[in-house]
Coordinates of C-alpha atoms in Angstrom, one line a residue:
Chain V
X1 CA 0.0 0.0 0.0
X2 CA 1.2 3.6 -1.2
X3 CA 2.8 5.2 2.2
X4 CA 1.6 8.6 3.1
X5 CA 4.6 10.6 3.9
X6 CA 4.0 13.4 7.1
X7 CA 3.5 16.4 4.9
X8 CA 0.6 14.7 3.0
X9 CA -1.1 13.9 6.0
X10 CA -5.1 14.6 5.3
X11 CA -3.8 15.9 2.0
X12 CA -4.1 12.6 0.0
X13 CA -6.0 9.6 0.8
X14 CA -4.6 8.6 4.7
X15 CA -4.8 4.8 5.9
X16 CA -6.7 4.7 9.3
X17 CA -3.7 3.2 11.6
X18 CA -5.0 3.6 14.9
X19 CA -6.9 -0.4 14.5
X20 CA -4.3 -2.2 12.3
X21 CA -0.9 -0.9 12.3
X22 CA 1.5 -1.9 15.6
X23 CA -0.8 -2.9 18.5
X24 CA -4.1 -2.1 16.9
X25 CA -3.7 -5.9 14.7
X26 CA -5.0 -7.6 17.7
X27 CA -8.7 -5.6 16.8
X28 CA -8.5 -7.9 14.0
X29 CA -7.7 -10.6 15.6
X30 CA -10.3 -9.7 18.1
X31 CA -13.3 -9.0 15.1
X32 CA -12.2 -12.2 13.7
X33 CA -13.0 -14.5 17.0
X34 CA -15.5 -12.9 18.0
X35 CA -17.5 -13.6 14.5
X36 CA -16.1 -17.3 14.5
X37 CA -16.9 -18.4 18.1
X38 CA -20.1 -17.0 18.2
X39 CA -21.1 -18.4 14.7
X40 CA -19.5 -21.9 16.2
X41 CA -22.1 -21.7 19.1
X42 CA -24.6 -20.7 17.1
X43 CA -24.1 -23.8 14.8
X44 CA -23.0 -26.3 17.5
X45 CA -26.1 -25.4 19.8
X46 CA -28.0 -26.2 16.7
X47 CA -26.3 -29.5 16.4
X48 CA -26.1 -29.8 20.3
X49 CA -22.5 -30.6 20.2
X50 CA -21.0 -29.5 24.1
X51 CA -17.4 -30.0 22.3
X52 CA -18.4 -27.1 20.0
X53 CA -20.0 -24.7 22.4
X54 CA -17.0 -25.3 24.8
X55 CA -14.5 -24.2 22.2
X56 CA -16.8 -21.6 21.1
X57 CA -16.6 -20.4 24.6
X58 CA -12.4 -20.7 24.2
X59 CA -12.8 -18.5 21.0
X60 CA -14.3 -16.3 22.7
X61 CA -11.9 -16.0 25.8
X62 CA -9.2 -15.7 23.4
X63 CA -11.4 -12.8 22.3
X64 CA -11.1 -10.8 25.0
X65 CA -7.6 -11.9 25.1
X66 CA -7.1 -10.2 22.0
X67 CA -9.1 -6.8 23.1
X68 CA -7.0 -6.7 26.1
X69 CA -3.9 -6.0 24.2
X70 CA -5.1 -3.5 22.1
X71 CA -6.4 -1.8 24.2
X72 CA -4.1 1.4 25.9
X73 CA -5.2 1.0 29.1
X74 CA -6.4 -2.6 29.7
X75 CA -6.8 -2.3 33.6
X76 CA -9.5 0.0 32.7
X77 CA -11.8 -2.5 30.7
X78 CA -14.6 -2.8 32.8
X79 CA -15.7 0.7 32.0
X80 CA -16.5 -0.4 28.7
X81 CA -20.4 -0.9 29.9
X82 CA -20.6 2.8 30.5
X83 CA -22.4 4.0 27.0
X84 CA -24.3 0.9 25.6
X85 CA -26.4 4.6 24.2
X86 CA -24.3 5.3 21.6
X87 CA -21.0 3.3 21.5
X88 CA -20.8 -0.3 19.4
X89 CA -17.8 -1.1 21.4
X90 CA -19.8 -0.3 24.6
X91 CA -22.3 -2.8 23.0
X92 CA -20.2 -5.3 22.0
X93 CA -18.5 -5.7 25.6
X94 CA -21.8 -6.6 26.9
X95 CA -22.9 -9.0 24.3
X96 CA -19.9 -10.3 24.8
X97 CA -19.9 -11.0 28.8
X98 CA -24.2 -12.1 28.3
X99 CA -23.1 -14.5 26.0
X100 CA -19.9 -15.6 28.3
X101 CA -22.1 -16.5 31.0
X102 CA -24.9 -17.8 29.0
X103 CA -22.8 -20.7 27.4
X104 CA -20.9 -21.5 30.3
X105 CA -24.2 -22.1 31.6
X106 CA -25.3 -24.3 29.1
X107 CA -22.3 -26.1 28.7
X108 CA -22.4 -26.9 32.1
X109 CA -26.1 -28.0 32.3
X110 CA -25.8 -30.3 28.9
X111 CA -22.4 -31.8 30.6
X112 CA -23.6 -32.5 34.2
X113 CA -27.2 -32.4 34.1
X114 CA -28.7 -33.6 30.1
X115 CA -31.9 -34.3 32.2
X116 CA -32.9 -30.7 32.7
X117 CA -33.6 -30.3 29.2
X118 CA -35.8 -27.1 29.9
X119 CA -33.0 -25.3 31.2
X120 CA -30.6 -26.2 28.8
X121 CA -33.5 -24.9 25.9
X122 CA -34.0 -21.8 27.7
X123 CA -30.1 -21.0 28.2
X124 CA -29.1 -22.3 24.7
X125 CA -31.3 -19.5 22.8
X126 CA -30.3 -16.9 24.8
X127 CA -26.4 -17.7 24.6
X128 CA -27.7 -18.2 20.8
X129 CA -29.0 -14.7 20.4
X130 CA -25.9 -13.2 22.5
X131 CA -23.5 -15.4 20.2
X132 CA -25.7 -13.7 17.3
X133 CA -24.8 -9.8 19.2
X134 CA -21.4 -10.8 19.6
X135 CA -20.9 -11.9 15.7
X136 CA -22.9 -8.7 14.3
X137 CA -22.1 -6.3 16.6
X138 CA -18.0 -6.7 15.1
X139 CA -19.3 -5.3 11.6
X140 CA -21.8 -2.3 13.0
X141 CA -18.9 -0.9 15.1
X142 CA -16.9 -0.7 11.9
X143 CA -19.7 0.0 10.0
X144 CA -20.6 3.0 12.3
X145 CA -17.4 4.9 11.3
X146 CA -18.7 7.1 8.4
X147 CA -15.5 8.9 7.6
X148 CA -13.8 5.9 6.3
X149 CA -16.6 5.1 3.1
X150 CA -15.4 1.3 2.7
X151 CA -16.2 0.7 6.1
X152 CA -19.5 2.5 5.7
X153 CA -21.8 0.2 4.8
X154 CA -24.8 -1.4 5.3
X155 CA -23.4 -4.7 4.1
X156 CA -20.3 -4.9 6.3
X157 CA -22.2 -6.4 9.3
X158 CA -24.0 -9.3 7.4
X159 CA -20.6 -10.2 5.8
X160 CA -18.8 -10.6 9.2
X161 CA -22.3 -12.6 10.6
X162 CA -22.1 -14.8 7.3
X163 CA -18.0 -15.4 7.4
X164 CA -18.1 -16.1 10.7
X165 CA -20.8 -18.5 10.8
X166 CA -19.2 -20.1 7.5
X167 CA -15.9 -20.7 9.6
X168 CA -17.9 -21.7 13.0
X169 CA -19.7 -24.6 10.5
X170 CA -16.1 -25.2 9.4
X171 CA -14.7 -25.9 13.0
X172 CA -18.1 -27.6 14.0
X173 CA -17.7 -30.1 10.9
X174 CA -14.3 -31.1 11.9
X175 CA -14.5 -31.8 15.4
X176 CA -17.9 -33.9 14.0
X177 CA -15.9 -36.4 11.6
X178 CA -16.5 -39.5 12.4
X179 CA -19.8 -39.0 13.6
X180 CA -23.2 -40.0 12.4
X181 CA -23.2 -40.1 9.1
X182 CA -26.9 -38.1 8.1
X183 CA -25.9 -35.3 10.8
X184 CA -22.1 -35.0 9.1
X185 CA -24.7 -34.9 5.2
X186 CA -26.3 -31.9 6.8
X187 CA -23.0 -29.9 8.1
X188 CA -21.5 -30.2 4.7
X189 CA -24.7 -29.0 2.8
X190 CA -25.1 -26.0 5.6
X191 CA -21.7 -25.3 5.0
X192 CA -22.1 -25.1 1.4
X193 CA -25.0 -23.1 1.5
X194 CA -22.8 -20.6 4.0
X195 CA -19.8 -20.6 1.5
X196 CA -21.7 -19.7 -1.2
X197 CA -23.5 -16.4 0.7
X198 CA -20.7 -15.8 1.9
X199 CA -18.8 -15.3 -1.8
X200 CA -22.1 -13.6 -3.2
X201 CA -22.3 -11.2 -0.6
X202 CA -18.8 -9.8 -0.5
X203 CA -18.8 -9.3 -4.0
X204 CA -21.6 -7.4 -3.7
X205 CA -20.0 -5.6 -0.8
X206 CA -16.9 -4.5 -3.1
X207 CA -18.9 -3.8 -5.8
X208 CA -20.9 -1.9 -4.4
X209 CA -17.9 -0.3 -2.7
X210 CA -16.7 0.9 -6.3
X211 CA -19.7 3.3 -7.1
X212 CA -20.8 4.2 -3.8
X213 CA -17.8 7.1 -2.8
X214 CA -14.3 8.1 -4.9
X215 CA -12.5 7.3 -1.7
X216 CA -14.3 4.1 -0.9
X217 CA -13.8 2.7 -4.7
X218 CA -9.8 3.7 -4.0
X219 CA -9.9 1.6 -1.1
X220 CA -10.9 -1.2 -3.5
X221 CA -8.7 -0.7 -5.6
X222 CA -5.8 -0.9 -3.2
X223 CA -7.3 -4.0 -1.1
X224 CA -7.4 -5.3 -5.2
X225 CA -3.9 -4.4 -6.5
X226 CA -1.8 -3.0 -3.8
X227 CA 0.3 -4.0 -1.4
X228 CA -2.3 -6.3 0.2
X229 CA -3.0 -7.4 -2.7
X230 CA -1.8 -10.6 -2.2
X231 CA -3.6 -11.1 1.2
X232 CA -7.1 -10.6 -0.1
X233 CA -6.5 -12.7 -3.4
X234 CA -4.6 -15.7 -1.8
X235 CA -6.1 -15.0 1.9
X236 CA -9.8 -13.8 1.4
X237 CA -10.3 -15.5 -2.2
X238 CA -8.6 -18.6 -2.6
X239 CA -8.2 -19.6 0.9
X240 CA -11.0 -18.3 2.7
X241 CA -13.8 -18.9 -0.3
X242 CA -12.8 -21.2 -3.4
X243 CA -10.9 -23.5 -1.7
X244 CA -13.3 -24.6 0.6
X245 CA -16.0 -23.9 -1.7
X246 CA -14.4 -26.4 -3.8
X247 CA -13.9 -28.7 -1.7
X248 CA -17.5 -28.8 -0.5
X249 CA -19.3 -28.8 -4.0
X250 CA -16.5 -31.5 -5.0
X251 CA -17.4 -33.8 -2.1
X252 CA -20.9 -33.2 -2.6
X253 CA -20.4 -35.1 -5.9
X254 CA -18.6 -38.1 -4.8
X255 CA -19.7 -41.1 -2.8
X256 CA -17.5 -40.5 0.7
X257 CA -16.7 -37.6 2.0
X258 CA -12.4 -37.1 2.4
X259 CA -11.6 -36.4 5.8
X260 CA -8.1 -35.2 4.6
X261 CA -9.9 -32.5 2.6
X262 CA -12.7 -31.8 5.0
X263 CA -9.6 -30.8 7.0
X264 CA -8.1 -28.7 4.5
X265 CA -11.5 -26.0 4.0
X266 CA -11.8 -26.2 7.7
X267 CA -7.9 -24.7 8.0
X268 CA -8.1 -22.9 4.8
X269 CA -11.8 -21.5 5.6
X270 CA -10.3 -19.8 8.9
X271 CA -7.6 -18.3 7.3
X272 CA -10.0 -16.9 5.0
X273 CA -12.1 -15.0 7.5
X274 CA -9.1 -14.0 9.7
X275 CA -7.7 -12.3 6.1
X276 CA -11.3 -10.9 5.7
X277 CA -11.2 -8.8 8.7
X278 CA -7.4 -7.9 8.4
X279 CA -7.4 -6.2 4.6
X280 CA -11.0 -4.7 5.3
X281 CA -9.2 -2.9 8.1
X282 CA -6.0 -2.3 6.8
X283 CA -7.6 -0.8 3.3
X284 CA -9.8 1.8 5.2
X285 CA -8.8 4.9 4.6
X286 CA -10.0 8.7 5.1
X287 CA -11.1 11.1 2.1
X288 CA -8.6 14.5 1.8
X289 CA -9.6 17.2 3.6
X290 CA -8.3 19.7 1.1
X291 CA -9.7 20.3 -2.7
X292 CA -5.8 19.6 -3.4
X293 CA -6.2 16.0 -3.9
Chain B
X1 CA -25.4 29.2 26.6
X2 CA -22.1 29.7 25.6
X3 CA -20.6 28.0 22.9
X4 CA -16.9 28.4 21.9
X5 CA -15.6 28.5 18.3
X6 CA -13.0 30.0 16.1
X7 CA -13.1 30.9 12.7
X8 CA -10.3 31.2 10.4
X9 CA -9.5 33.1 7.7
X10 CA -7.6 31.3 5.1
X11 CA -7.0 34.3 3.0
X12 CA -4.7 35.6 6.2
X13 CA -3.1 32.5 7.2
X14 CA 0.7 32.2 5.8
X15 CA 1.9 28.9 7.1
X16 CA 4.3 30.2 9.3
X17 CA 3.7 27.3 11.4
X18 CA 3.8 30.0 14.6
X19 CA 0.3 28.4 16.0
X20 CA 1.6 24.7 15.9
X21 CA 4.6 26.0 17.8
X22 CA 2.5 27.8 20.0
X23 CA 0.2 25.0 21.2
X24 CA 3.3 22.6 21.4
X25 CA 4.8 25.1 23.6
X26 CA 1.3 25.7 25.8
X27 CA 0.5 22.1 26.4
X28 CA 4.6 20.6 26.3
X29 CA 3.2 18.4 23.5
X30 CA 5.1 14.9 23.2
X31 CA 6.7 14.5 20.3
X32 CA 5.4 13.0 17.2
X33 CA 1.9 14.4 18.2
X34 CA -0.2 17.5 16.8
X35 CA -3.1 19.4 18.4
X36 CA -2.7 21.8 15.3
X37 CA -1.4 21.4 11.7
X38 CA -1.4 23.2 8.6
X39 CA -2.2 20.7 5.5
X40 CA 0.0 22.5 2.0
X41 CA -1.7 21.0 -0.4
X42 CA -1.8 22.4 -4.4
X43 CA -4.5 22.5 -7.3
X44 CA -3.6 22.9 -10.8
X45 CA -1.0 22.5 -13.2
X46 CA 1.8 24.6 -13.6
X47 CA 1.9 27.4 -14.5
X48 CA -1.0 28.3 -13.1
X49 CA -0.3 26.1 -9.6
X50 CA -2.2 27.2 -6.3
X51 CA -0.4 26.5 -3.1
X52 CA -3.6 25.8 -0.4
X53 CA -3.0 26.7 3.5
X54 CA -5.3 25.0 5.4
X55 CA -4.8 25.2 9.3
X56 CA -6.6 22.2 11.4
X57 CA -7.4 21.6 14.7
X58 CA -10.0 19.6 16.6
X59 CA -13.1 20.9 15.2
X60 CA -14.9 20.6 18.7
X61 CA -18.3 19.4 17.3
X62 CA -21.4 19.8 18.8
X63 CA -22.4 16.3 17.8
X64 CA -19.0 14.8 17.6
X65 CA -18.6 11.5 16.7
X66 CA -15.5 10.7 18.9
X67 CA -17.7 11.0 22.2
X68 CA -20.6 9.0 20.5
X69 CA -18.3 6.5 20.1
X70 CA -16.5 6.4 23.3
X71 CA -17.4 3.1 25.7
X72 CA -16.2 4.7 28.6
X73 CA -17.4 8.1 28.7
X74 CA -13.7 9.4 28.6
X75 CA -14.4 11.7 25.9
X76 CA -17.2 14.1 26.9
X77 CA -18.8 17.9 25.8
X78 CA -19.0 20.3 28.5
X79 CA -22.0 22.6 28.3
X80 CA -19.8 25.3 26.4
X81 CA -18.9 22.7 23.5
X82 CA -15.5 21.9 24.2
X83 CA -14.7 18.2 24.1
X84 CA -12.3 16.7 26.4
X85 CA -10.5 13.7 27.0
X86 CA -11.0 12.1 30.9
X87 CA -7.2 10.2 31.2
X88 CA -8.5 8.5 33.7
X89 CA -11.9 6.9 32.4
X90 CA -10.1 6.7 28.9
X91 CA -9.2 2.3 28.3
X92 CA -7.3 3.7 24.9
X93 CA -9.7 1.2 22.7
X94 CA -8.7 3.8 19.5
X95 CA -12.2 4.4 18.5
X96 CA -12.4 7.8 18.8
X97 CA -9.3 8.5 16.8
X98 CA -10.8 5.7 13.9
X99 CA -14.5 7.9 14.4
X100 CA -13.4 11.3 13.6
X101 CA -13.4 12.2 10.1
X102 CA -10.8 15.3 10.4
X103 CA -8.1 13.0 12.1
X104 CA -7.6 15.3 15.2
X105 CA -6.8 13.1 17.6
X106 CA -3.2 11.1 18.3
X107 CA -2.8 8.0 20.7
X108 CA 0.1 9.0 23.0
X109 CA 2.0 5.9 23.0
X110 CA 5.7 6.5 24.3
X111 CA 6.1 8.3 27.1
X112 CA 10.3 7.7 26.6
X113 CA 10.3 9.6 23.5
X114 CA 12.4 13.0 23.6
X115 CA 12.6 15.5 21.7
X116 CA 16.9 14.7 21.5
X117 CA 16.9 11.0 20.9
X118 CA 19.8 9.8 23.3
X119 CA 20.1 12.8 24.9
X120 CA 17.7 12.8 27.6
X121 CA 14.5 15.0 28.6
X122 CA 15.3 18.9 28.5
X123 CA 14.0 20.4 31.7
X124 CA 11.2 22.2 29.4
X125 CA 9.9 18.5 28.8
X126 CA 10.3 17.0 32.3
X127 CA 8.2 20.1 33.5
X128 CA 6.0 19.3 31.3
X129 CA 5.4 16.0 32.4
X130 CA 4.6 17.1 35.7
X131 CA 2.7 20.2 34.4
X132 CA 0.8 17.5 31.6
X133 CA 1.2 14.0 33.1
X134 CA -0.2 12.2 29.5
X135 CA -1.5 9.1 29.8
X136 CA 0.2 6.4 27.6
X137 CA -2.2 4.0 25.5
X138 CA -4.6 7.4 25.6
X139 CA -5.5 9.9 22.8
X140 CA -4.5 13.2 22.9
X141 CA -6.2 16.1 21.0
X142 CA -6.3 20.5 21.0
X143 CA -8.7 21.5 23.7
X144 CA -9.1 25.4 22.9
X145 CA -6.5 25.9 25.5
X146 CA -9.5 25.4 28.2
X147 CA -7.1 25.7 30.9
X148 CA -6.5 29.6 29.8
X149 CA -10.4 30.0 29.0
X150 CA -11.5 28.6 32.1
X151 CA -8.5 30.5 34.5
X152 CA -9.4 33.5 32.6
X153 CA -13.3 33.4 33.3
X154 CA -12.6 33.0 36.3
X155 CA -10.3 36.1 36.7
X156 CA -13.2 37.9 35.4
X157 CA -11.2 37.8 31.5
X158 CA -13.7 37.4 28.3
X159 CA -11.9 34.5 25.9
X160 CA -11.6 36.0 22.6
X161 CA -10.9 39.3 24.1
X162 CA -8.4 39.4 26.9
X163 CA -5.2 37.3 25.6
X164 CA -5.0 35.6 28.7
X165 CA -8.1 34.2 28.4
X166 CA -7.8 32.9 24.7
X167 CA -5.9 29.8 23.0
X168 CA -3.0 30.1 22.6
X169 CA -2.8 29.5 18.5
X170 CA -4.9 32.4 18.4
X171 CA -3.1 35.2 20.2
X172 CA 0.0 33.8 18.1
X173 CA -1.0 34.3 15.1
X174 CA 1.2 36.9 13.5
X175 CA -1.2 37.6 10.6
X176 CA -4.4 37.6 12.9
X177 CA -6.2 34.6 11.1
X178 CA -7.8 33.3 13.7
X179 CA -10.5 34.7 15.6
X180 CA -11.9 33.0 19.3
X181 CA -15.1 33.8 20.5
X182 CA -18.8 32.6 21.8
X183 CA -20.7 31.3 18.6
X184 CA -24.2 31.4 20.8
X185 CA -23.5 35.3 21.3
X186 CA -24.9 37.2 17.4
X187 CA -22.2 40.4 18.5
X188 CA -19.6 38.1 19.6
X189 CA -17.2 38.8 16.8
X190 CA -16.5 35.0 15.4
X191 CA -20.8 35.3 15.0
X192 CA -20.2 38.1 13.1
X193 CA -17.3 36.9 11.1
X194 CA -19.3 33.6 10.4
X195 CA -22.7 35.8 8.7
X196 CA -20.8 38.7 7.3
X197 CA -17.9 36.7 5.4
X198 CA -20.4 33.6 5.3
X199 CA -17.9 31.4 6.8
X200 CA -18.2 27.3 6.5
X201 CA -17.5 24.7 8.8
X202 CA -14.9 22.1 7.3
X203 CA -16.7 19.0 5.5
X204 CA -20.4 19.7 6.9
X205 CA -21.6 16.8 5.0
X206 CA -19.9 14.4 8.1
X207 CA -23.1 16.0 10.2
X208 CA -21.0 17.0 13.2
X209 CA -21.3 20.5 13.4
X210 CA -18.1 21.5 14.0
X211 CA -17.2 24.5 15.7
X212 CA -14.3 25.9 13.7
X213 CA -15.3 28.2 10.8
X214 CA -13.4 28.9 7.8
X215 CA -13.6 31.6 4.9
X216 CA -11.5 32.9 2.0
X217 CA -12.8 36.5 1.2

């Protein structure tokens, strides 16, 4: 990507640093587990699987793992709740804890006590609809930031709901292998269905980048032939949606599914979604404030 | 209700860089950071190339985007529209400085840096450490110099008058490009400025309201 040098500051097109340059990766990072774990317990609650929803849970520790070294003043996280008004990221911290609590209670209750069925319902859809919060909430907080137009969109937050459902049915399918055969039929099919979305709607997205703003369309343009280039064509494209797209629609044509290749979209589909967050971030970038430009 | 502003006439400003160095000076600014700038930018083609001054600052808006986004409440308006940073409620998530659409605000990350790289802290920087303790890991941003408007009001001094009472940038300015006043008060004389010269807030279409005028006349 084309380095702004001091004295062009504001003058040209300037790269938002503050949430992906030195410390401000871990955001990233954070977006990017925070859409797969709670698309993983979204899926695994669906197919009742306590392995899932417990590493779903782990994803989502690493989560605020990931938040706590971004942030400047870590000690200081637990004001985060103070403006759930107007803040996404004030939001997001409290989807995040809800849904903490809410699947360690249901992970506990299907583990030590599968009789209480009731319970397990009732705290199963409300860590559902928090996992749901958690997953969205990622692409309205960048979504939000109307100075940078690539980020400004509608679409943003159903990408980052769809990609990280797509690599929570990815993780979810490989922990099931060797499991019953109809339920590992419907994963894959799911999956496909996700995959497929998931390609259709971020094409739209970055088309629909191209005409909406001459600053936004630049952005494109860099994320397509600049210096991260290469992450979004090998990252977001080939890893993250025609390999395992591939993959899925070629083992829905054979007999027996390849446990080798299942494997390989699982690993490949992560990649994918982590590369997602990290070029949308790093291609943002803030329209001239002079008529120089 | 008061209401601070400034406006700015870019016809006056020469880029003598004398407000930057003023406000670094006033609030012992770290280095690397910038509460003011001046963006040089140029239109046309030579011959007939235009060399644009334009002097920014935080814009102080009345519906300002960096506190909307603030989790923590850190970043607040008081009642006379300046917007401040709390150090000690900020958790340095970066938001605010990602949110604002004119780029005013810098996360203060090195509290080692000096001005003279291996040569230690000059005593003009380790007073202002004690004078401006920064918090590391927090954003830092121009205030409109509220620690001279509110020691002036309260010696009974009228900011945008009295030059102890007014920012800093401001009373430097060498070709008087800057004006400071109350934007609520119609005879104050940035009010004036702002209908007489029909002055124009930078980038209105971002819906802040900012309140830092500019005009070319």
């Amino acid at each position: 990507m084309y380095q702004t040098k001091p004295y062009e500051y504001m003058v040209k097109y300037t790269q938002q640093k503050s949430w992906i340059d030195g410390r401000g990766v871990f955001i990233a990072f954070a977006f990017f587990l925070g859409g797969i774990s709670g698309g993983l317990f979204m899926a695994a609650a669906y197919f009742n699987s306590v392995l899932g929803m417990f590493i779903a849970i782990c994803l989502s520790a690493l989560m605020g793992f990931s938040y706590m070294i971004h942030l400047g003043q870590p000690m200081l996280f637990w004001r985060m709740v103070s403006k759930p008004q107007t803040s996404w990221i004030s939001r997001g911290f409290i989807f995040i804890f809800l849904y903490g609590i809410f699947a360690i209670i249901t992970v506990i209750l299907a583990q030590w006590f599968p009789e209480a069925t009731a319970a397990i319902t009732t705290f199963k859809v409300l860590a559902g609809i928090f996992a749901f919060a958690q997953s969205i909430y990622t692409g309205f907080a960048v979504s939000y930031v109307s100075a940078i137009k690539l980020w400004n969109s509608a679409i943003l937050p159903i990408l980052f709901v769809i990609c990280g459902f797509s690599g929570g049915m990815a993780i979810l399918l490989g922990i099931s292998l060797g499991g019953s055969e109809s339920q590992l039929a419907l994963m894959e099919n799911i999956t496909r269905i996700t995959l497929i979305t998931f390609a259709v709607i971020l094409t739209v997205y970055l088309w629909n980048a191209t005409y909406n703003n001459v600053s936004a369309r630049d952005a494109v343009a860099r994320m397509m032939g600049g210096s991260i280039a290469a992450i979004f064509w090998v990252g977001v494209v080939v890893l993250g949606v025609l390999i395992p797209l591939g993959i899925s629609v070629g083992t829905y044509f054979s007999d027996a599914s390849s446990t080798a290749l299942i494997i390989t979209a699982v690993v490949t589909e992560i990649i994918g979604g982590l590369a997602l967050r990290y070029v949308i971030l790093k291609a943002g970038i803030y329209t001239p404030l002079t008529a120089g430009e | 209700m008061t209401r601070w502003g400034m406006v700015i006439d870019l016809h006056r400003c020469i880029g003598c860089y004398s407000c930057m160095l003023a406000c670094r000076q006033e609030h012992f600014v770290p280095r690397g950071i910038y509460f003011n700038r001046i963006l040089i930018s140029e239109k046309g083609t030579f011959p007939t190339i235009q060399k644009l001054l334009l002097p920014v600052l935080c814009n102080q808006c009345k519906e300002a985007a960096c506190v909307k986004v603030c989790p923590t409440g850190a970043s607040s308006r008081r009642e006379d529209g300046i917007v401040l940073i709390d150090k000690d409620k900020c958790v340095g998530c970066g938001y605010c400085i990602v949110a604002c659409p004119y780029q005013q605000r810098t996360r203060f990350e090195d509290p080692k840096l000096e001005y003279f790289p291996g040569q230690g802290f000059t005593p003009y920087e380790e007073l202002g450490k004690k004078l401006f303790p920064y918090q590391p890991g927090t954003p830092l941003k121009c205030t409109f110099c509220v620690e001279r408007v509110d020691e002036g009001i309260k010696n009974g001094l009228k900011p945008g008058v009295d030059r102890e009472a007014t920012p800093a940038c401001v009373i430097t300015c060498p070709a008087n490009a800057r004006t400071f006043g109350d934007l609520e008060d119609p005879h104050s004389e940035v009010s004036e400025l702002i209908a007489k010269k029909k002055a124009l807030p930078l980038h209105p279409e971002f819906d802040t309201e900012p309140s830092v005028y500019y005009f070319r006349v």
